[in-house]
PDB file of C-alpha atoms in Angstrom:
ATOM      1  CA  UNK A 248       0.000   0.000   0.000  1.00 76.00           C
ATOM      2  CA  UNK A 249       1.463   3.430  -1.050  1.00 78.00           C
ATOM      3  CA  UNK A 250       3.043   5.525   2.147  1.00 90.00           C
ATOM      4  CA  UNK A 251       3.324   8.669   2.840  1.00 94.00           C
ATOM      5  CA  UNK A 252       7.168   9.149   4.213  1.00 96.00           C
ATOM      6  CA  UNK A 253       8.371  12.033   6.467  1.00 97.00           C
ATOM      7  CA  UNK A 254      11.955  12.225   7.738  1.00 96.00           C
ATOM      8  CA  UNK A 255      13.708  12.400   9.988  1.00 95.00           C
ATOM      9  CA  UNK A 256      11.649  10.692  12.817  1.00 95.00           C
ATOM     10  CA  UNK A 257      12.596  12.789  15.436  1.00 97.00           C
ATOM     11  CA  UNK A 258      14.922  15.842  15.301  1.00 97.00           C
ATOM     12  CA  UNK A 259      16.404  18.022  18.208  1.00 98.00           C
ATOM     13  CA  UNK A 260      17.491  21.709  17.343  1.00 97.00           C
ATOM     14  CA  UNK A 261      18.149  24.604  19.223  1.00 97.00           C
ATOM     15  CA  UNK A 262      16.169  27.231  20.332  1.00 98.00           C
ATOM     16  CA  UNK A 263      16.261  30.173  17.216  1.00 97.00           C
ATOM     17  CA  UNK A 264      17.555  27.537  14.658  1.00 98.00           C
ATOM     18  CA  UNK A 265      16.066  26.863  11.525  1.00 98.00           C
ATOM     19  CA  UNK A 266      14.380  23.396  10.703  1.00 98.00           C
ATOM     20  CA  UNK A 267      13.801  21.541   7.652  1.00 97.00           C
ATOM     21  CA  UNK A 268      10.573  18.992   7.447  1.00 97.00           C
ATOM     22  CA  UNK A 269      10.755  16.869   4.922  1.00 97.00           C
ATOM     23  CA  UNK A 270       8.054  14.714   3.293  1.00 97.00           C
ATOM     24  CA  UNK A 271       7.236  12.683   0.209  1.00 96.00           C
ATOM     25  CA  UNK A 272       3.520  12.299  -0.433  1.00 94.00           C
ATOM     26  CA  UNK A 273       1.739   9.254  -2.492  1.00 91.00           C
ATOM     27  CA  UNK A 274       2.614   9.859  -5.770  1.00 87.00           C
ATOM     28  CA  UNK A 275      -0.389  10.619  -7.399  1.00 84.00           C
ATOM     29  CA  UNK A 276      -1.664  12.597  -4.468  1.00 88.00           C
ATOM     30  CA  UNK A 277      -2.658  16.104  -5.413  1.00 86.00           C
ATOM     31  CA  UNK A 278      -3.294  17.582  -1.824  1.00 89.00           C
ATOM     32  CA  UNK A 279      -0.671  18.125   0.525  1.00 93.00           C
ATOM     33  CA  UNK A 280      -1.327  18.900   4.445  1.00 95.00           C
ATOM     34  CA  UNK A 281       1.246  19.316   7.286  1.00 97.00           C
ATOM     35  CA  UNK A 282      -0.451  19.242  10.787  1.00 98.00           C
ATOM     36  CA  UNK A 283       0.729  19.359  14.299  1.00 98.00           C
ATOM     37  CA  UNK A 284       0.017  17.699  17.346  1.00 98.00           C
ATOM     38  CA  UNK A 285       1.773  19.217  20.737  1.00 97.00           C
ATOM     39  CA  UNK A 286       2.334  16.497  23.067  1.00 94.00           C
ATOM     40  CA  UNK A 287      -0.747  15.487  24.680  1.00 91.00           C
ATOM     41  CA  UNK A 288      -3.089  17.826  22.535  1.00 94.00           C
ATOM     42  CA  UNK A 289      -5.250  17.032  19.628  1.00 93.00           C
ATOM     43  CA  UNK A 290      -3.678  17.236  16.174  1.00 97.00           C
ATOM     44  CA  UNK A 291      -4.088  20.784  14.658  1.00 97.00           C
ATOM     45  CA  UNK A 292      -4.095  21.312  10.939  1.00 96.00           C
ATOM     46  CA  UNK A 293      -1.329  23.956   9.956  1.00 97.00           C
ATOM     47  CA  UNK A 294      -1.110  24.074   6.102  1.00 96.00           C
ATOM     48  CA  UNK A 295      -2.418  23.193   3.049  1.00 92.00           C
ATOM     49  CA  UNK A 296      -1.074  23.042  -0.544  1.00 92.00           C
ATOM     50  CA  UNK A 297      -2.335  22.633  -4.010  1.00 88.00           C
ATOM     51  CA  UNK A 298      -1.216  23.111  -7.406  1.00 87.00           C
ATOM     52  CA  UNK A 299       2.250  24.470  -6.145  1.00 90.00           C
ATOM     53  CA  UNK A 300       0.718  26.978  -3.847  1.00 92.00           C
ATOM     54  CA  UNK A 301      -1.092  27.409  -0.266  1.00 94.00           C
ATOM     55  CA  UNK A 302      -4.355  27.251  -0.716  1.00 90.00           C
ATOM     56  CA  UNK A 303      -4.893  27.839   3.048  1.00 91.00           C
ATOM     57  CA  UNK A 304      -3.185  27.668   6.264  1.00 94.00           C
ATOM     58  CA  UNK A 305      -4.175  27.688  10.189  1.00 95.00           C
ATOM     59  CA  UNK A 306      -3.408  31.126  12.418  1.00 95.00           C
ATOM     60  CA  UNK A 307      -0.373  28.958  13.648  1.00 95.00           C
ATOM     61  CA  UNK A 308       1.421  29.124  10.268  1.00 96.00           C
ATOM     62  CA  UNK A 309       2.702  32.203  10.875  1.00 94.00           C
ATOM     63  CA  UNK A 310       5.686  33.996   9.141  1.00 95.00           C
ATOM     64  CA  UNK A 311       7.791  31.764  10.818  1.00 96.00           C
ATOM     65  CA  UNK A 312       6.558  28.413   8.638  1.00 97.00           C
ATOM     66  CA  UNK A 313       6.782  28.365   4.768  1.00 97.00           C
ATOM     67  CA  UNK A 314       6.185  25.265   2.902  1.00 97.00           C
ATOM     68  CA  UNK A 315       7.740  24.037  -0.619  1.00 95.00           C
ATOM     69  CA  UNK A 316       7.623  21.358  -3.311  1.00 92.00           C
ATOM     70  CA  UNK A 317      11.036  22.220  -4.614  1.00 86.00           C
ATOM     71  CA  UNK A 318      11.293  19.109  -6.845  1.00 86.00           C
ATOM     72  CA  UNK A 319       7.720  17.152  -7.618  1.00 80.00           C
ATOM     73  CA  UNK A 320       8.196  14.502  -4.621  1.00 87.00           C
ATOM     74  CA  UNK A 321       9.319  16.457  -1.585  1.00 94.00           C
ATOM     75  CA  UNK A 322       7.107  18.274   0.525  1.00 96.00           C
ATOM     76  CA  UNK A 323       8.981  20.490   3.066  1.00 97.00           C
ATOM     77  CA  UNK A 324       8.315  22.424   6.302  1.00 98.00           C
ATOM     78  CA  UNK A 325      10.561  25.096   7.143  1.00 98.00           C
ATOM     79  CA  UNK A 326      10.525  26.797  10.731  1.00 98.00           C
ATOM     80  CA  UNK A 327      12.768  29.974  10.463  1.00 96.00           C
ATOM     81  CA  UNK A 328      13.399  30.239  13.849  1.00 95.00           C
ATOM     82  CA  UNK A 329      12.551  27.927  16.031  1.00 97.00           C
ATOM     83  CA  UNK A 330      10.977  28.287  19.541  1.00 97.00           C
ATOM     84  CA  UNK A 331      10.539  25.817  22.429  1.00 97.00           C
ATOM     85  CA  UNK A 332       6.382  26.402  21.576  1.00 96.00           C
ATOM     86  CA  UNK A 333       7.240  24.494  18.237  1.00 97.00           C
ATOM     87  CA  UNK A 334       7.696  21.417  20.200  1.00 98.00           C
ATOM     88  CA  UNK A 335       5.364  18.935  18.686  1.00 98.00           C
ATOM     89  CA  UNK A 336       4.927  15.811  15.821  1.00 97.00           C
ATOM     90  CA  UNK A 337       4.462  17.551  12.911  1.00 98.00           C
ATOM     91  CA  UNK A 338       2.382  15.590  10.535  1.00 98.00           C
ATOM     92  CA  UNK A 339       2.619  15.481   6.823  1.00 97.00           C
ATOM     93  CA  UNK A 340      -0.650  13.735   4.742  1.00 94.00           C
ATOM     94  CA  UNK A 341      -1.457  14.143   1.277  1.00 91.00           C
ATOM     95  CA  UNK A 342      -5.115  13.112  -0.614  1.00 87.00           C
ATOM     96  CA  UNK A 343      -6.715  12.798  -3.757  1.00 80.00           C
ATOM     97  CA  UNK A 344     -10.079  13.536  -4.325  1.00 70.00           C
ATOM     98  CA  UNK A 345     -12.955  11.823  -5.937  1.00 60.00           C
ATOM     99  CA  UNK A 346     -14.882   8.159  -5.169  1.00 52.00           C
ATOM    100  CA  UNK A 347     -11.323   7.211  -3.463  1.00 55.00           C
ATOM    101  CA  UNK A 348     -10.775  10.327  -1.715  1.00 67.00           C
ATOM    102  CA  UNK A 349      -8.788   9.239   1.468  1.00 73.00           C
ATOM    103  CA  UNK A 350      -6.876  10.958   3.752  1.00 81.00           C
ATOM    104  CA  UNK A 351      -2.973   9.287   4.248  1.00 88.00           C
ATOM    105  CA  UNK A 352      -0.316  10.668   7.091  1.00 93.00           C
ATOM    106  CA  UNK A 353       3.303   9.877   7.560  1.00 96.00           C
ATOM    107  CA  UNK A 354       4.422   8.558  10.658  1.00 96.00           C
ATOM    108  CA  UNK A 355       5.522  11.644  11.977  1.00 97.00           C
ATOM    109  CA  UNK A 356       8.306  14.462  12.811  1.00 97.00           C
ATOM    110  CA  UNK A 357       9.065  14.859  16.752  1.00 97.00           C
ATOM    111  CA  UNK A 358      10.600  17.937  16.588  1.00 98.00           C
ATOM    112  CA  UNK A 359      12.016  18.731  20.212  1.00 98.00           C
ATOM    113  CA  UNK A 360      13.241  22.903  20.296  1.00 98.00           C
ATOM    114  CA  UNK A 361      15.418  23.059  23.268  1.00 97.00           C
TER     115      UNK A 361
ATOM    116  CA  UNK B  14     -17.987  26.433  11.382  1.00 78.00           C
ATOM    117  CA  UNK B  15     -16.700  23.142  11.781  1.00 88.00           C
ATOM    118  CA  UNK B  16     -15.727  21.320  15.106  1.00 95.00           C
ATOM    119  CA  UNK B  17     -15.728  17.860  16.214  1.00 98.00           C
ATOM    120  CA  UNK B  18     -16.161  16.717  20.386  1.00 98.00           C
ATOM    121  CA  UNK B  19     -15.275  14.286  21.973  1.00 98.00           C
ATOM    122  CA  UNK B  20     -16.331  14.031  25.168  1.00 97.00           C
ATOM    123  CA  UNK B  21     -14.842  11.603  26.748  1.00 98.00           C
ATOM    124  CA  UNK B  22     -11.317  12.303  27.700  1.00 97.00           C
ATOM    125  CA  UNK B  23     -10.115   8.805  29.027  1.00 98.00           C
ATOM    126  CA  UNK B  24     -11.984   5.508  29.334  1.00 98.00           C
ATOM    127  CA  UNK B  25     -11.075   2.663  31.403  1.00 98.00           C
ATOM    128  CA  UNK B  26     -12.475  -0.842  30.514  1.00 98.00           C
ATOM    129  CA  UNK B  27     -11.012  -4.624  31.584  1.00 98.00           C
ATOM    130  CA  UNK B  28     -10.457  -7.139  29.005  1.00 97.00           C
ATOM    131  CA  UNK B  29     -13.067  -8.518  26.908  1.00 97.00           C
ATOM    132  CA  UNK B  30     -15.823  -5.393  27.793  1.00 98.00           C
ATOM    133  CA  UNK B  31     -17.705  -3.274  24.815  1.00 98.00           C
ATOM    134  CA  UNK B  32     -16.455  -0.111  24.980  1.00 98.00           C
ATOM    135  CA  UNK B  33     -18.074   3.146  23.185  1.00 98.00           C
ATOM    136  CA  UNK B  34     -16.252   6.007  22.185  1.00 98.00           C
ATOM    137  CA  UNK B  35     -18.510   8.886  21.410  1.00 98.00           C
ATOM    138  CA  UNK B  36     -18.160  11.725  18.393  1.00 98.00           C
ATOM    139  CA  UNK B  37     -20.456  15.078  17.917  1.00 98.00           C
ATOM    140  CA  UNK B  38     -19.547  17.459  14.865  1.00 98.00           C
ATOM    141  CA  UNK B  39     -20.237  20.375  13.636  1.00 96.00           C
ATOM    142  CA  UNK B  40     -20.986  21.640   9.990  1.00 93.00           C
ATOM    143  CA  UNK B  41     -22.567  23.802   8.067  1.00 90.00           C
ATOM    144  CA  UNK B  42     -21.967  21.739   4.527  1.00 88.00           C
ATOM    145  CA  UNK B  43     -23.783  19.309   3.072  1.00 87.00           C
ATOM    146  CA  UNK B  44     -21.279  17.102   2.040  1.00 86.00           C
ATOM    147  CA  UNK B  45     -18.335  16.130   4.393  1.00 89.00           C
ATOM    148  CA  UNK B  46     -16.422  13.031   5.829  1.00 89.00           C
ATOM    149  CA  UNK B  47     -15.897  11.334   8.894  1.00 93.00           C
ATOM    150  CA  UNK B  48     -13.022   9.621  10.136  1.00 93.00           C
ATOM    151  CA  UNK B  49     -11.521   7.445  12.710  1.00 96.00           C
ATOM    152  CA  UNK B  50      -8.035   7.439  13.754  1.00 96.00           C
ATOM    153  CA  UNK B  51      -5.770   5.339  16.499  1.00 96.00           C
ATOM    154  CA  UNK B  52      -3.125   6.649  17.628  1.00 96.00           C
ATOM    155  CA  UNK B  53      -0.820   4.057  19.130  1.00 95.00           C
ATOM    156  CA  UNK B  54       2.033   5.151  22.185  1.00 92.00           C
ATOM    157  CA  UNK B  55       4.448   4.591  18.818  1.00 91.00           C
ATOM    158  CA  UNK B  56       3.075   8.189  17.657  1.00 93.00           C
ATOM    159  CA  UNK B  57       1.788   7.691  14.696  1.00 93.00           C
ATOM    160  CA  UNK B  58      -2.000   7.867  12.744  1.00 94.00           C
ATOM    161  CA  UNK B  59      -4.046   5.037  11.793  1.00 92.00           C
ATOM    162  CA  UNK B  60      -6.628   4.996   9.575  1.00 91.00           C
ATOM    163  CA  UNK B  61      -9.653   3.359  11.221  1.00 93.00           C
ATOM    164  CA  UNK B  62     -12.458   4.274   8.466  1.00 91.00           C
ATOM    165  CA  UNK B  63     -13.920   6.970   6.439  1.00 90.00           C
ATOM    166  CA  UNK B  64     -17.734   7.475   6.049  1.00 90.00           C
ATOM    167  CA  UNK B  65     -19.221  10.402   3.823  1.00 87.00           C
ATOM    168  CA  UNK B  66     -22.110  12.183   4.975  1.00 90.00           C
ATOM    169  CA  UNK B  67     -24.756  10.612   2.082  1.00 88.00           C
ATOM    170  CA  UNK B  68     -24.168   7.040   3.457  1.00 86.00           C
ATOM    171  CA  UNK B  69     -25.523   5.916   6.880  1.00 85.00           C
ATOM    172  CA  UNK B  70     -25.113   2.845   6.935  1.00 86.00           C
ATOM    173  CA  UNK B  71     -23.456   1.509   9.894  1.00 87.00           C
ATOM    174  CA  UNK B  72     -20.191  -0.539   9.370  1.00 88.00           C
ATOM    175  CA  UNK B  73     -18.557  -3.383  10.943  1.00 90.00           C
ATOM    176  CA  UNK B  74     -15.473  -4.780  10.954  1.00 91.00           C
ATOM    177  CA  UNK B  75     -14.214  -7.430  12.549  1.00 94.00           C
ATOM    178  CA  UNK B  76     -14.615  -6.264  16.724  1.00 96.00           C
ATOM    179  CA  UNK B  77     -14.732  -2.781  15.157  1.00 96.00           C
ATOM    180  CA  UNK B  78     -18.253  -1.177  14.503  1.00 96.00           C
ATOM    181  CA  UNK B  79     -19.279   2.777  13.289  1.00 96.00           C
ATOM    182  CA  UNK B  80     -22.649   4.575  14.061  1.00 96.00           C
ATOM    183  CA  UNK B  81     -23.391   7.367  12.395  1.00 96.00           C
ATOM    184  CA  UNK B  82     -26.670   9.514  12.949  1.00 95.00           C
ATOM    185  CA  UNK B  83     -27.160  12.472  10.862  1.00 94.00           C
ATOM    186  CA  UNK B  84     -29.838  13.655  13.279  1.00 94.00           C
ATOM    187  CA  UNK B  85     -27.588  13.808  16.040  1.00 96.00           C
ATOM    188  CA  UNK B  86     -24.274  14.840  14.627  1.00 96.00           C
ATOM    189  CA  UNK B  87     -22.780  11.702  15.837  1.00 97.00           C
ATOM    190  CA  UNK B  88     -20.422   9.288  14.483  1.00 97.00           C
ATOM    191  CA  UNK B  89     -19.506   7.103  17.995  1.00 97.00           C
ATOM    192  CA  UNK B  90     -17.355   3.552  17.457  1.00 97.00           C
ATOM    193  CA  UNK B  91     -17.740   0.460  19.373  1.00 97.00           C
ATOM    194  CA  UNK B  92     -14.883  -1.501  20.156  1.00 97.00           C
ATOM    195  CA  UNK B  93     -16.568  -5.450  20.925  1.00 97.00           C
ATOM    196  CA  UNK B  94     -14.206  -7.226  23.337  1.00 97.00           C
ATOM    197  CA  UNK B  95     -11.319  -5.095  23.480  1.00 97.00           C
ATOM    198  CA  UNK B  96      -8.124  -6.180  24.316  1.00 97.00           C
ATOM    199  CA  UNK B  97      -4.684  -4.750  25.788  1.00 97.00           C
ATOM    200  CA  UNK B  98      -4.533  -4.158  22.361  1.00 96.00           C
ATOM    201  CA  UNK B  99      -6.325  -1.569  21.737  1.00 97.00           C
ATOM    202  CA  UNK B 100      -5.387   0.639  24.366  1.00 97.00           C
ATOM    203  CA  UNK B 101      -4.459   4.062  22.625  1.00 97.00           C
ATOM    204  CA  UNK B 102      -5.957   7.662  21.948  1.00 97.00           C
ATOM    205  CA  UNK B 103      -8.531   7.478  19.243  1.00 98.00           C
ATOM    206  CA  UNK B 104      -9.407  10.672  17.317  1.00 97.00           C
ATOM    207  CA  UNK B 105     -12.331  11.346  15.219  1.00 98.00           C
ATOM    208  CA  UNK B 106     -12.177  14.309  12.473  1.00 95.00           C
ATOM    209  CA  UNK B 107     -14.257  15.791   9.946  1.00 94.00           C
ATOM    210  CA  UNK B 108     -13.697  17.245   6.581  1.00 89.00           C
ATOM    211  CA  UNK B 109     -15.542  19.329   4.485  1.00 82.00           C
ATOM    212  CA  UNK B 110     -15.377  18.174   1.382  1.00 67.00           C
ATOM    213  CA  UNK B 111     -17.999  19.383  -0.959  1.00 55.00           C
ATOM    214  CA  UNK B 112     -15.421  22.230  -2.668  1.00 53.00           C
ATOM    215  CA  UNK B 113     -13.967  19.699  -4.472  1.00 51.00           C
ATOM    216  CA  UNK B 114     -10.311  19.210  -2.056  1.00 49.00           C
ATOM    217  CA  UNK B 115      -8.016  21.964  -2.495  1.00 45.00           C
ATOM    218  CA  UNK B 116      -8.512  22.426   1.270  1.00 59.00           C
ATOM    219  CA  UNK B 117      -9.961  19.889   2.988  1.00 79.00           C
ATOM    220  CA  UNK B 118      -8.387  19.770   5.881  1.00 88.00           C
ATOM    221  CA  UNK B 119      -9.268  17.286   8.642  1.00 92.00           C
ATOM    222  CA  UNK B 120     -10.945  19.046  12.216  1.00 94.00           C
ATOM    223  CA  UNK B 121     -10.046  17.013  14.664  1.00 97.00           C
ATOM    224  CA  UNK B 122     -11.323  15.993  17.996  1.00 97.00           C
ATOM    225  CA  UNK B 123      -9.234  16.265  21.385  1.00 97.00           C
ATOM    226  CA  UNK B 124      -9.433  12.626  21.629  1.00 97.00           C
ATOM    227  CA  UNK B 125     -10.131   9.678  23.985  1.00 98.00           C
ATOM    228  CA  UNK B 126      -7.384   7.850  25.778  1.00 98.00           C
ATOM    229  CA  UNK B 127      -8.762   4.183  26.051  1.00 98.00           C
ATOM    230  CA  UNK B 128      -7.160   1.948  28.328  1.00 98.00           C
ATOM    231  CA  UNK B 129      -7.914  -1.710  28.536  1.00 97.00           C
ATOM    232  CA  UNK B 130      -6.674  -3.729  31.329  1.00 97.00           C
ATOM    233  CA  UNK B 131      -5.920  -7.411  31.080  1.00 95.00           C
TER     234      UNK B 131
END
């Protein structure tokens, strides 16, 4: 069965560093979401992107987040500037639409800011 | 707007009990899904099932069984003779769907810890 994959698994930066997300979504997916779920919480929706573009995002993606398909496959999440808030799985999921519309995640990111 | 409760914050059953977790949502559209995921200690999100909103029919499968009422808002799963197993956080969410996917993102619930106890 096709997979969405996200690496790494878990990743430990500093506090003001920049982080890199990285994803790559079914390949016939058109859809691509990243969410985020802060330990303990519910998962939150943060971003999605269509047709090479955001086609909306949460009031959590904030300047500090930018997304990118630099190459077709990939699916990134960049956090400029990384605060101990960010602390959380970041979720990436992608979907097509239609009579098989589904909804498929990766495993997860735990991203731990200290 | 669109929100999805869970009421139930943890539920404790022993071994072999029926065990319901309930889900109330919110919409304004017409068209939408509903899903069920497990989240394992491991982290990640399984896919339990997806029902859209033009077919009530209930679903079974295997120990695993979906209600889903229209005139209540509710979508609640039954687990039949749980096991150790099946101890996790279960989430349900909703999507809109009717705009035809560019942003169809999943509203999730805060989720129900289930613990089952051998």
């Amino acid at each position: 069965e096709p997979e969405v994959t996200q690496t790494p698994s878990h990743q430990v930066t500093q506090m003001g560093q920049e982080v890199i997300l990285r994803c790559v979504p079914i390949s016939n997916h058109l859809y691509f979401y990243w969410y985020r779920q802060i330990l303990g919480q519910k998962v939150e929706f943060l971003v999605s992107f269509y047709n090479n573009e955001i086609s909306e995002k949460s009031e959590i993606f904030d300047d500090q987040f930018s997304v990118e398909r630099p190459d077709g496959s990939n699916f990134t999440l960049k956090i400029r500037s990384t605060k101990l808030e960010d602390s959380a799985m970041y979720f990436c999921a992608s979907t097509t639409t239609g009579i098989s519309y589904g909804y498929t995640f990766g495993s997860g990111t735990r991203l731990t800011v200290v | 707007a669109q929100k999805v409760t869970q009421a139930q914050t943890e539920i404790s059953v022993v071994e072999k009990e029926d065990v319901t977790l309930d889900c109330v949502y919110e919409t304004r559209d017409t068209t939408y899904y509903l899903f069920w995921y497990k989240q394992p200690p491991s982290g990640e999100l399984v896919f339990l099932i997806r029902r859209n909103s033009f077919d009530e029919q209930n679903e079974i499968s295997g120990r695993y069984s979906w209600n889903f009422q229209k005139s209540t808002s509710s979508f609640n799963f039954t687990i039949t003779a749980s096991q150790v197993v099946d101890s996790a956080v279960y989430f349900c969410a909703l999507s809109e769907a009717g705009g035809g996917g560019a942003t169809n993102k999943l509203i999730f619930g805060t989720g129900t810890l289930l613990a089952v106890q051998p």
